CSV table of C-alpha atoms in Angstrom, one decimal:
chain,number,residue,atom,x,y,z
G,1,UNK,CA,119.8,89.6,98.3
G,2,UNK,CA,116.3,90.6,99.2
G,3,UNK,CA,115.0,92.8,102.0
G,4,UNK,CA,113.1,89.9,103.5
G,5,UNK,CA,116.0,87.5,103.8
G,6,UNK,CA,117.5,86.7,107.2
G,7,UNK,CA,121.0,87.8,105.9
G,8,UNK,CA,119.7,91.3,105.1
G,9,UNK,CA,117.6,91.8,108.2
G,10,UNK,CA,120.0,90.4,110.8
G,11,UNK,CA,123.4,91.0,109.2
G,12,UNK,CA,123.7,93.3,106.2
G,13,UNK,CA,121.4,96.2,107.3
G,14,UNK,CA,122.7,96.4,110.9
G,15,UNK,CA,126.3,96.3,109.6
G,16,UNK,CA,125.8,99.0,107.1
G,17,UNK,CA,123.9,101.3,109.5
G,18,UNK,CA,126.7,100.8,112.2
G,19,UNK,CA,129.6,101.6,109.8
G,20,UNK,CA,127.7,104.4,108.1
G,21,UNK,CA,126.8,106.3,111.3
G,22,UNK,CA,130.2,105.8,112.9
G,23,UNK,CA,132.0,107.1,109.9
G,24,UNK,CA,132.7,110.8,109.2
G,25,UNK,CA,130.4,112.6,106.7
G,26,UNK,CA,133.0,112.7,103.9
G,27,UNK,CA,133.2,108.8,103.9
G,28,UNK,CA,129.5,108.0,104.0
G,29,UNK,CA,128.8,108.1,100.3
G,30,UNK,CA,131.7,105.8,99.6
G,31,UNK,CA,130.4,103.4,102.3
G,32,UNK,CA,126.9,103.4,100.8
G,33,UNK,CA,128.3,102.8,97.3
G,34,UNK,CA,130.5,100.0,98.5
G,35,UNK,CA,127.7,98.2,100.3
G,36,UNK,CA,125.3,98.8,97.5
G,37,UNK,CA,127.6,97.1,95.0
G,38,UNK,CA,128.1,94.3,97.5
G,39,UNK,CA,124.3,94.0,97.9
G,40,UNK,CA,124.0,93.6,94.1
G,41,UNK,CA,127.0,91.3,93.8
G,42,UNK,CA,125.4,88.9,96.5
G,43,UNK,CA,123.3,87.3,93.8
G,44,UNK,CA,124.8,88.8,90.6
G,45,UNK,CA,128.6,88.7,90.9
G,46,UNK,CA,129.3,88.6,87.1
G,47,UNK,CA,126.6,91.1,86.2
G,48,UNK,CA,128.0,93.6,88.6
G,49,UNK,CA,130.3,94.4,85.7
G,50,UNK,CA,127.2,95.2,83.6
G,51,UNK,CA,126.1,97.8,86.2
G,52,UNK,CA,129.6,99.2,86.4
G,53,UNK,CA,129.7,99.5,82.6
G,54,UNK,CA,126.4,101.4,82.7
G,55,UNK,CA,127.7,103.8,85.4
G,56,UNK,CA,130.9,104.4,83.4
G,57,UNK,CA,129.1,105.0,80.0
G,58,UNK,CA,126.6,107.4,81.6
G,59,UNK,CA,129.3,109.3,83.5
G,60,UNK,CA,131.2,110.2,80.3
G,61,UNK,CA,127.9,110.9,78.4
G,62,UNK,CA,126.8,113.3,81.2
G,63,UNK,CA,130.1,115.1,81.2
G,64,UNK,CA,130.0,115.4,77.4
G,65,UNK,CA,126.5,116.8,77.4
G,66,UNK,CA,127.2,119.2,80.2
G,67,UNK,CA,130.3,120.7,78.4
G,68,UNK,CA,128.6,121.4,75.1
G,69,UNK,CA,127.3,124.8,74.2
G,70,UNK,CA,125.6,123.9,70.9
G,71,UNK,CA,122.2,122.3,71.1
G,72,UNK,CA,123.0,120.0,68.2
G,73,UNK,CA,126.0,118.5,70.0
G,74,UNK,CA,124.0,118.2,73.3
G,75,UNK,CA,121.2,116.3,71.4
G,76,UNK,CA,123.8,114.1,69.7
G,77,UNK,CA,125.3,113.2,73.1
G,78,UNK,CA,121.9,112.5,74.6
G,79,UNK,CA,120.9,110.3,71.6
G,80,UNK,CA,124.1,108.3,71.9
G,81,UNK,CA,123.6,107.9,75.7
G,82,UNK,CA,120.0,106.8,75.4
G,83,UNK,CA,120.9,104.4,72.5
G,84,UNK,CA,123.7,102.8,74.5
G,85,UNK,CA,121.5,102.3,77.5
G,86,UNK,CA,118.7,100.8,75.5
G,87,UNK,CA,121.1,98.5,73.6
G,88,UNK,CA,122.4,97.2,76.9
G,89,UNK,CA,118.8,96.6,78.1
G,90,UNK,CA,117.8,95.1,74.7
G,91,UNK,CA,120.7,92.6,74.7
G,92,UNK,CA,120.3,91.3,78.2
G,93,UNK,CA,116.5,91.4,78.5
G,94,UNK,CA,115.1,90.8,75.0
G,95,UNK,CA,117.7,89.0,72.9
G,96,UNK,CA,116.4,85.6,73.9
G,97,UNK,CA,112.8,86.6,73.2
G,98,UNK,CA,113.7,88.1,69.8
G,99,UNK,CA,115.7,85.0,68.8
G,100,UNK,CA,113.0,82.6,69.9
G,101,UNK,CA,110.4,84.4,67.8
G,102,UNK,CA,112.7,84.6,64.8
G,103,UNK,CA,113.3,80.9,65.1
G,104,UNK,CA,109.6,80.2,65.1
G,105,UNK,CA,109.2,82.1,61.8
G,106,UNK,CA,112.3,80.4,60.3
G,107,UNK,CA,110.9,77.0,61.2
G,108,UNK,CA,107.6,77.8,59.6
G,109,UNK,CA,109.3,78.8,56.3
G,110,UNK,CA,111.7,75.9,56.4
G,111,UNK,CA,114.9,77.8,57.1
G,112,UNK,CA,117.7,76.9,59.6
G,113,UNK,CA,117.2,78.3,63.1
G,114,UNK,CA,119.6,80.6,64.9
G,115,UNK,CA,121.5,79.1,67.8
G,116,UNK,CA,122.1,81.6,70.6
G,117,UNK,CA,123.4,80.8,74.1
G,118,UNK,CA,120.7,81.8,76.5
G,119,UNK,CA,121.4,85.2,78.1
G,120,UNK,CA,120.7,85.4,81.9
G,121,UNK,CA,118.6,88.5,82.9
G,122,UNK,CA,120.6,90.7,85.4
G,123,UNK,CA,118.4,91.6,88.4
G,124,UNK,CA,117.0,95.1,88.3
G,125,UNK,CA,118.4,96.0,84.9
G,126,UNK,CA,115.1,97.7,83.9
G,127,UNK,CA,115.3,99.9,87.0
G,128,UNK,CA,118.9,100.9,86.9
G,129,UNK,CA,118.8,101.5,83.2
G,130,UNK,CA,115.9,103.9,83.6
G,131,UNK,CA,117.8,105.6,86.5
G,132,UNK,CA,120.7,106.1,84.1
G,133,UNK,CA,118.5,107.5,81.3
G,134,UNK,CA,116.9,109.9,83.9
G,135,UNK,CA,120.3,111.2,84.8
G,136,UNK,CA,121.5,112.1,81.2
G,137,UNK,CA,118.1,113.5,80.3
G,138,UNK,CA,118.1,115.7,83.4
G,139,UNK,CA,121.6,116.9,82.6
G,140,UNK,CA,120.5,117.6,79.0
G,141,UNK,CA,117.4,119.6,80.2
G,142,UNK,CA,119.6,121.4,82.7
G,143,UNK,CA,117.5,120.2,85.6
G,144,UNK,CA,120.8,119.2,87.2
G,145,UNK,CA,124.5,119.5,86.5
G,146,UNK,CA,126.7,116.5,85.5
G,147,UNK,CA,128.4,114.8,88.3
G,148,UNK,CA,132.2,115.3,88.3
G,149,UNK,CA,132.8,112.4,90.7
G,150,UNK,CA,131.9,109.0,89.1
G,151,UNK,CA,131.5,107.6,92.6
G,152,UNK,CA,128.5,109.9,93.2
G,153,UNK,CA,126.9,108.7,89.9
G,154,UNK,CA,127.6,105.2,91.0
G,155,UNK,CA,125.8,105.8,94.3
G,156,UNK,CA,122.8,107.3,92.5
G,157,UNK,CA,122.4,104.3,90.1
G,158,UNK,CA,123.3,101.5,92.5
G,159,UNK,CA,121.9,102.8,95.8
G,160,UNK,CA,120.7,99.5,97.3
G,161,UNK,CA,117.2,100.5,98.7
G,162,UNK,CA,115.9,101.2,95.2
G,163,UNK,CA,118.4,99.1,93.1
G,164,UNK,CA,116.6,95.8,92.5
G,165,UNK,CA,112.9,96.7,92.1
G,166,UNK,CA,112.6,100.5,92.3
G,167,UNK,CA,111.0,102.8,92.9
G,168,UNK,CA,112.5,104.7,89.9
G,169,UNK,CA,114.2,107.7,91.5
G,170,UNK,CA,114.6,110.8,89.2
G,171,UNK,CA,118.1,112.2,89.4
G,172,UNK,CA,117.0,115.8,89.9
G,173,UNK,CA,114.9,114.8,92.8
G,174,UNK,CA,117.8,113.6,94.9
G,175,UNK,CA,120.8,115.4,93.3
G,176,UNK,CA,121.3,117.6,96.3
G,177,UNK,CA,120.8,114.7,98.7
G,178,UNK,CA,123.8,112.9,97.2
G,179,UNK,CA,126.1,115.8,98.2
G,180,UNK,CA,124.5,116.6,101.5
G,181,UNK,CA,121.8,115.0,103.6
G,182,UNK,CA,120.2,115.9,106.9
G,183,UNK,CA,120.1,113.0,109.4
G,184,UNK,CA,117.5,113.4,112.2
G,185,UNK,CA,116.1,111.1,114.8
G,186,UNK,CA,112.6,111.8,113.6
G,187,UNK,CA,113.5,110.9,110.0
G,188,UNK,CA,115.3,107.8,111.1
G,189,UNK,CA,112.4,106.6,113.2
G,190,UNK,CA,109.9,107.3,110.4
G,191,UNK,CA,112.2,105.2,108.2
G,192,UNK,CA,112.0,102.3,110.7
G,193,UNK,CA,108.2,102.7,110.8
G,194,UNK,CA,107.8,102.7,107.0
G,195,UNK,CA,110.2,99.7,106.6
G,196,UNK,CA,108.2,97.7,109.2
G,197,UNK,CA,104.9,98.5,107.5
G,198,UNK,CA,106.4,97.4,104.1
G,199,UNK,CA,107.9,94.3,105.6
G,200,UNK,CA,104.6,93.3,107.2
G,201,UNK,CA,102.7,94.0,103.9
G,202,UNK,CA,105.0,91.6,102.2
G,203,UNK,CA,105.4,88.8,104.7
G,204,UNK,CA,102.0,88.8,106.4
G,205,UNK,CA,99.7,89.7,103.5
G,206,UNK,CA,101.3,89.3,100.1
G,207,UNK,CA,102.9,85.9,100.7
G,208,UNK,CA,99.9,84.0,102.1
G,209,UNK,CA,97.7,85.4,99.2
G,210,UNK,CA,100.4,84.5,96.7
G,211,UNK,CA,100.5,80.9,97.9
G,212,UNK,CA,96.8,80.5,97.1
G,213,UNK,CA,97.1,82.3,93.8
G,214,UNK,CA,100.0,80.1,92.7
G,215,UNK,CA,98.1,76.9,93.6
G,216,UNK,CA,95.0,78.0,91.7
G,217,UNK,CA,97.0,79.1,88.6
G,218,UNK,CA,98.8,75.7,88.7
G,219,UNK,CA,95.5,73.8,88.5
G,220,UNK,CA,94.8,71.7,85.4
G,221,UNK,CA,92.2,73.2,83.1
G,222,UNK,CA,89.6,70.5,84.0
G,223,UNK,CA,90.0,71.4,87.7
G,224,UNK,CA,89.8,75.2,87.3
G,225,UNK,CA,86.2,76.2,88.0
G,226,UNK,CA,84.7,79.6,87.7
G,227,UNK,CA,84.7,80.5,91.4
G,228,UNK,CA,88.3,79.2,91.8
G,229,UNK,CA,89.4,81.3,88.8
G,230,UNK,CA,88.0,84.5,90.3
G,231,UNK,CA,89.4,83.7,93.8
G,232,UNK,CA,92.8,83.1,92.2
G,233,UNK,CA,93.0,86.3,90.2
G,234,UNK,CA,91.6,88.4,93.1
G,235,UNK,CA,94.2,86.9,95.4
G,236,UNK,CA,96.9,87.7,92.8
G,237,UNK,CA,95.6,91.3,92.4
G,238,UNK,CA,95.9,91.8,96.2
G,239,UNK,CA,99.3,90.0,96.3
G,240,UNK,CA,100.9,92.1,93.6
G,241,UNK,CA,99.7,95.3,95.3
G,242,UNK,CA,100.9,94.4,98.7
G,243,UNK,CA,104.1,92.8,97.4
G,244,UNK,CA,105.2,95.8,95.3
G,245,UNK,CA,103.8,98.6,97.5
G,246,UNK,CA,105.4,96.7,100.5
G,247,UNK,CA,108.8,96.7,98.7
G,248,UNK,CA,108.4,100.4,97.9
G,249,UNK,CA,107.6,101.1,101.5
G,250,UNK,CA,110.7,99.3,102.6
G,251,UNK,CA,112.8,101.2,100.0
G,252,UNK,CA,111.4,104.5,101.2
G,253,UNK,CA,112.0,103.6,104.8
G,254,UNK,CA,115.6,102.5,104.1
G,255,UNK,CA,116.2,105.7,102.2
G,256,UNK,CA,115.1,107.7,105.2
G,257,UNK,CA,117.4,105.8,107.5
G,258,UNK,CA,120.3,107.0,105.4
G,259,UNK,CA,118.9,110.6,105.0
G,260,UNK,CA,117.3,110.2,101.6
G,261,UNK,CA,113.7,111.3,100.9
G,262,UNK,CA,112.2,109.3,98.1
G,263,UNK,CA,108.9,110.2,96.5
G,264,UNK,CA,105.8,108.0,97.0
G,265,UNK,CA,105.3,105.1,94.6
G,266,UNK,CA,101.7,104.0,95.4
G,267,UNK,CA,98.6,105.9,96.5
G,268,UNK,CA,95.8,103.3,97.1
G,269,UNK,CA,95.3,102.5,93.4
G,270,UNK,CA,92.4,100.1,93.9
G,271,UNK,CA,90.1,103.0,95.1
G,272,UNK,CA,90.4,104.6,91.6
G,273,UNK,CA,87.3,105.3,89.5
G,274,UNK,CA,89.0,105.1,86.1
G,275,UNK,CA,92.1,103.7,84.5
G,276,UNK,CA,93.5,107.1,84.1
G,277,UNK,CA,93.3,107.6,87.8
G,278,UNK,CA,94.7,104.2,88.5
G,279,UNK,CA,97.9,105.0,86.6
G,280,UNK,CA,98.2,108.2,88.7
G,281,UNK,CA,98.2,106.0,91.8
G,282,UNK,CA,99.9,102.7,90.7
G,283,UNK,CA,103.7,102.5,90.4
G,284,UNK,CA,103.8,106.3,90.2
G,285,UNK,CA,107.5,106.5,89.5
G,286,UNK,CA,107.2,104.4,86.4
G,287,UNK,CA,104.0,106.0,85.0
G,288,UNK,CA,105.4,109.5,85.5
G,289,UNK,CA,108.7,108.4,83.9
G,290,UNK,CA,107.0,107.2,80.8
G,291,UNK,CA,104.8,110.3,80.8
G,292,UNK,CA,107.7,112.8,81.0
G,293,UNK,CA,110.3,111.0,79.0
G,294,UNK,CA,108.1,109.4,76.3
G,295,UNK,CA,104.5,110.5,76.2
G,296,UNK,CA,105.1,114.3,76.3
G,297,UNK,CA,108.0,114.1,73.8
G,298,UNK,CA,105.7,112.2,71.4
G,299,UNK,CA,103.2,115.1,71.7
G,300,UNK,CA,101.1,113.9,74.6
G,301,UNK,CA,97.5,114.8,74.1
G,302,UNK,CA,98.2,118.2,72.6
G,303,UNK,CA,98.0,117.0,69.0
G,304,UNK,CA,95.1,115.4,67.1
G,305,UNK,CA,92.9,112.8,68.7
G,306,UNK,CA,94.4,110.0,66.6
G,307,UNK,CA,97.9,111.1,67.6
G,308,UNK,CA,96.8,111.0,71.2
G,309,UNK,CA,95.5,107.4,70.8
G,310,UNK,CA,98.8,106.5,69.0
G,311,UNK,CA,100.8,107.9,71.8
G,312,UNK,CA,98.9,106.1,74.5
G,313,UNK,CA,99.2,102.8,72.7
G,314,UNK,CA,103.0,103.3,72.1
G,315,UNK,CA,103.6,104.3,75.8
G,316,UNK,CA,101.7,101.3,77.2
G,317,UNK,CA,103.0,98.9,74.6
G,318,UNK,CA,106.5,99.9,75.8
G,319,UNK,CA,105.3,99.8,79.4
G,320,UNK,CA,104.3,96.2,78.9
G,321,UNK,CA,107.6,95.4,77.1
G,322,UNK,CA,109.5,97.1,79.9
G,323,UNK,CA,108.0,94.6,82.4
G,324,UNK,CA,109.2,91.6,80.5
G,325,UNK,CA,110.1,89.9,77.3
G,326,UNK,CA,106.9,88.1,76.7
G,327,UNK,CA,103.8,88.3,74.5
G,328,UNK,CA,101.8,88.3,77.7
G,329,UNK,CA,103.3,91.7,78.8
G,330,UNK,CA,102.8,93.1,75.3
G,331,UNK,CA,99.1,92.0,75.5
G,332,UNK,CA,98.9,93.5,79.0
G,333,UNK,CA,100.3,96.8,77.9
G,334,UNK,CA,98.1,97.1,74.8
G,335,UNK,CA,95.1,96.1,76.9
G,336,UNK,CA,95.7,99.1,79.2
G,337,UNK,CA,96.5,101.4,76.2
G,338,UNK,CA,93.3,100.4,74.5
G,339,UNK,CA,91.1,101.2,77.5
G,340,UNK,CA,92.9,104.5,78.2
G,341,UNK,CA,92.3,105.5,74.6
G,342,UNK,CA,88.6,104.7,75.0
G,343,UNK,CA,88.5,106.8,78.1
G,344,UNK,CA,90.2,109.7,76.3
G,345,UNK,CA,87.7,109.2,73.4
G,346,UNK,CA,84.9,110.3,75.7
G,347,UNK,CA,84.1,107.2,77.8
G,348,UNK,CA,85.5,109.0,80.9
G,349,UNK,CA,82.8,111.7,80.5
G,350,UNK,CA,80.1,109.0,80.4
G,351,UNK,CA,81.7,107.2,83.3
G,352,UNK,CA,81.7,110.3,85.5
G,353,UNK,CA,77.9,110.5,85.2
G,354,UNK,CA,77.5,107.1,86.7
G,355,UNK,CA,77.5,106.3,90.4
G,356,UNK,CA,80.8,106.0,92.3
G,357,UNK,CA,80.1,102.3,92.8
G,358,UNK,CA,79.7,101.8,89.0
G,359,UNK,CA,83.0,103.6,88.4
G,360,UNK,CA,84.8,101.4,91.0
G,361,UNK,CA,83.4,98.2,89.6
G,362,UNK,CA,84.4,99.2,86.0
G,363,UNK,CA,88.0,99.9,87.1
G,364,UNK,CA,88.4,96.8,89.3
G,365,UNK,CA,87.0,94.6,86.5
G,366,UNK,CA,89.5,96.0,83.9
G,367,UNK,CA,92.4,95.8,86.3
G,368,UNK,CA,91.5,92.2,87.4
G,369,UNK,CA,91.3,91.0,83.8
G,370,UNK,CA,94.6,92.7,82.9
G,371,UNK,CA,96.4,90.9,85.8
G,372,UNK,CA,95.6,87.5,84.2
G,373,UNK,CA,98.0,88.4,81.3
G,374,UNK,CA,100.5,89.6,83.9
G,375,UNK,CA,100.4,86.4,86.0
G,376,UNK,CA,99.8,83.6,83.4
G,377,UNK,CA,102.7,81.8,81.9
G,378,UNK,CA,101.8,82.5,78.3
G,379,UNK,CA,99.0,83.9,76.1
G,380,UNK,CA,97.3,80.5,75.7
G,381,UNK,CA,97.3,80.0,79.5
G,382,UNK,CA,95.9,83.6,79.8
G,383,UNK,CA,92.9,83.0,77.5
G,384,UNK,CA,92.3,79.6,79.1
G,385,UNK,CA,92.1,81.2,82.5
G,386,UNK,CA,89.9,84.1,81.2
G,387,UNK,CA,87.6,81.5,79.7
G,388,UNK,CA,87.3,79.7,83.1
G,389,UNK,CA,86.4,83.1,84.7
G,390,UNK,CA,83.2,83.3,82.5
G,391,UNK,CA,82.4,79.6,82.3
G,392,UNK,CA,79.1,79.4,84.2
G,393,UNK,CA,78.8,75.7,83.5
G,394,UNK,CA,81.5,75.2,86.1
G,395,UNK,CA,80.1,77.5,88.8
G,396,UNK,CA,81.1,75.3,91.7
G,397,UNK,CA,84.0,74.5,94.0
G,398,UNK,CA,84.8,70.9,94.8
G,399,UNK,CA,85.0,70.4,98.6
G,400,UNK,CA,88.4,68.8,98.3
G,401,UNK,CA,89.8,72.0,96.7
G,402,UNK,CA,88.1,74.3,99.2
G,403,UNK,CA,89.8,72.3,102.1
G,404,UNK,CA,93.2,72.1,100.4
G,405,UNK,CA,93.4,75.7,99.1
G,406,UNK,CA,91.7,77.9,101.6
G,407,UNK,CA,92.8,78.1,105.2
G,408,UNK,CA,91.4,80.3,108.0
G,409,UNK,CA,94.5,82.4,107.7
G,410,UNK,CA,93.8,83.1,104.0
G,411,UNK,CA,90.2,84.1,104.6
G,412,UNK,CA,91.2,86.5,107.4
G,413,UNK,CA,94.1,88.0,105.5
G,414,UNK,CA,91.9,88.5,102.4
G,415,UNK,CA,89.5,90.6,104.4
G,416,UNK,CA,92.3,92.6,106.0
G,417,UNK,CA,93.9,93.1,102.6
G,418,UNK,CA,90.7,94.5,101.1
G,419,UNK,CA,90.3,96.9,104.0
G,420,UNK,CA,94.0,98.0,103.9
G,421,UNK,CA,93.7,98.6,100.1
G,422,UNK,CA,91.7,101.6,101.2
G,423,UNK,CA,93.3,104.7,102.9
G,424,UNK,CA,91.8,103.8,106.3
G,425,UNK,CA,95.2,104.1,108.1
G,426,UNK,CA,96.1,107.6,106.9
G,427,UNK,CA,92.6,108.8,107.5
G,428,UNK,CA,92.7,107.5,111.1
G,429,UNK,CA,96.2,109.0,111.6
G,430,UNK,CA,95.1,112.4,110.2
G,431,UNK,CA,92.1,112.3,112.5
G,432,UNK,CA,94.2,111.7,115.6
G,433,UNK,CA,96.7,114.4,114.6
G,434,UNK,CA,93.8,116.8,114.1
G,435,UNK,CA,92.4,115.9,117.6
G,436,UNK,CA,95.9,116.6,119.1
G,437,UNK,CA,96.1,120.0,117.4
G,438,UNK,CA,92.8,120.9,119.0
G,439,UNK,CA,94.2,120.2,122.4
G,440,UNK,CA,93.1,116.6,122.8
G,441,UNK,CA,96.6,115.5,123.6
G,442,UNK,CA,95.4,112.3,125.2
G,443,UNK,CA,94.2,111.1,121.8
G,444,UNK,CA,97.5,111.9,120.2
G,445,UNK,CA,99.5,109.9,122.8
G,446,UNK,CA,97.0,107.1,122.8
G,447,UNK,CA,97.4,106.8,119.1
G,448,UNK,CA,101.2,106.8,119.2
G,449,UNK,CA,101.4,104.3,122.0
G,450,UNK,CA,98.9,102.1,120.1
G,451,UNK,CA,101.0,102.6,116.9
G,452,UNK,CA,104.2,101.5,118.7
G,453,UNK,CA,102.7,98.3,119.9
G,454,UNK,CA,101.1,97.5,116.6
G,455,UNK,CA,104.4,98.1,114.8
G,456,UNK,CA,106.2,96.0,117.3
G,457,UNK,CA,103.8,93.1,116.9
G,458,UNK,CA,103.9,93.4,113.1
G,459,UNK,CA,107.7,93.3,113.1
G,460,UNK,CA,107.8,90.3,115.4
G,461,UNK,CA,105.3,88.4,113.3
G,462,UNK,CA,107.1,89.3,110.1
G,463,UNK,CA,110.5,88.1,111.5
G,464,UNK,CA,108.8,84.9,112.5
G,465,UNK,CA,107.6,84.4,109.0
G,466,UNK,CA,111.0,85.2,107.6
G,467,UNK,CA,112.6,82.6,109.9
G,468,UNK,CA,110.0,79.9,109.2
G,469,UNK,CA,108.7,80.4,105.6
G,470,UNK,CA,110.2,78.9,102.5
G,471,UNK,CA,107.8,80.8,100.2
G,472,UNK,CA,109.1,84.3,99.8
G,473,UNK,CA,109.0,85.5,96.1
G,474,UNK,CA,109.3,89.1,95.0
G,475,UNK,CA,107.2,89.6,91.9
G,476,UNK,CA,109.0,92.7,90.6
G,477,UNK,CA,112.4,91.0,90.8
G,478,UNK,CA,111.5,89.5,87.4
G,479,UNK,CA,111.8,92.9,85.8
């Protein structure tokens, strides 16, 4: 089930909210757990057992770690827990990729290939596995105590707002909220507002951009001209931002409706001036997870320069692998790791001496190129597409393609998307709040009335799109 499906919007969410708020406090966690499992089982009935297995393993591992007084036994428990989680992820997410590549080698040397029944990828396994690892690491580091009630751990791992595609919620950040949460009208209303903004990002911006990107990436090599290639990857760059940040907004909004306060996951990454800054703004929950649970334990940037480069390449290699079992994601991760290492080597100092515009162009160029590996079907398709982006001999657009690919809606939405990629809304909101603090109450009320009507219109248009559209992918569901 996805947040943008009619079943979720018109049936599941109203039903859960009604039962949740009519129930007594002591039953609310159980209600959320039950509906979270049903949410997952809607499309993954069999693989619900995989999640329950993960919850059970990590429950007993957490109890074991918490009871130990010797550091050696604690570390052993942590090692076993992390290993079991990674083995589960390895089997379901990477066994097909590993076996396919082994078979390629075996064919080359004339040996018999290995026959393995294709393993289906459970939705959201990368996310709930990282939630589970976060839990046992936080217990090990004494940032939180082990949960004695397995239902509470089940709620943390399976909570439906962040279950399928994140954001990755650290256990210690919401440990207290699992036991007790403050429900207020203000928080609930802000949740509706945030969910509506996320829904409109997805339905009104990401989807129309994605349709054009998909059509361009599907073109035959002979038909893919240089301008089309650039338009296609720029459309995809905007699509993936509004798709995933929209999903994160919806998750944060849903969390607020049920009394949870999730941390932000995006902070206008396309305004960054370096790749290092980009990763402080893009998918914040993932980048900080890898920083705290892998980069720092490897030594971070506290050791020699070569060790720092090694750590960056390892972290972003695994970041790429985490996104998917494909050489494309490996290339994408190493691409980011390489340029981050260059920035650490001193290029960031040189970059800071250049104009802000130069810094922005550098960042956007690197990110745009990297998205080609993220979007293309395989490495060969990636390099073919990159070649089209620099093929000046095909610097034209056939009229037939312009008419079939680009509608007035796409052109308008592209402009809106570029504008909304910048923090214009929070700046405007801050300005209005500042005016109200100075006594200009009329500005404050005008802003809020205008905001209400804008949100109402956005919700109405989004629901129309949900009802009428057959194109409704969620990019990060692949992970």
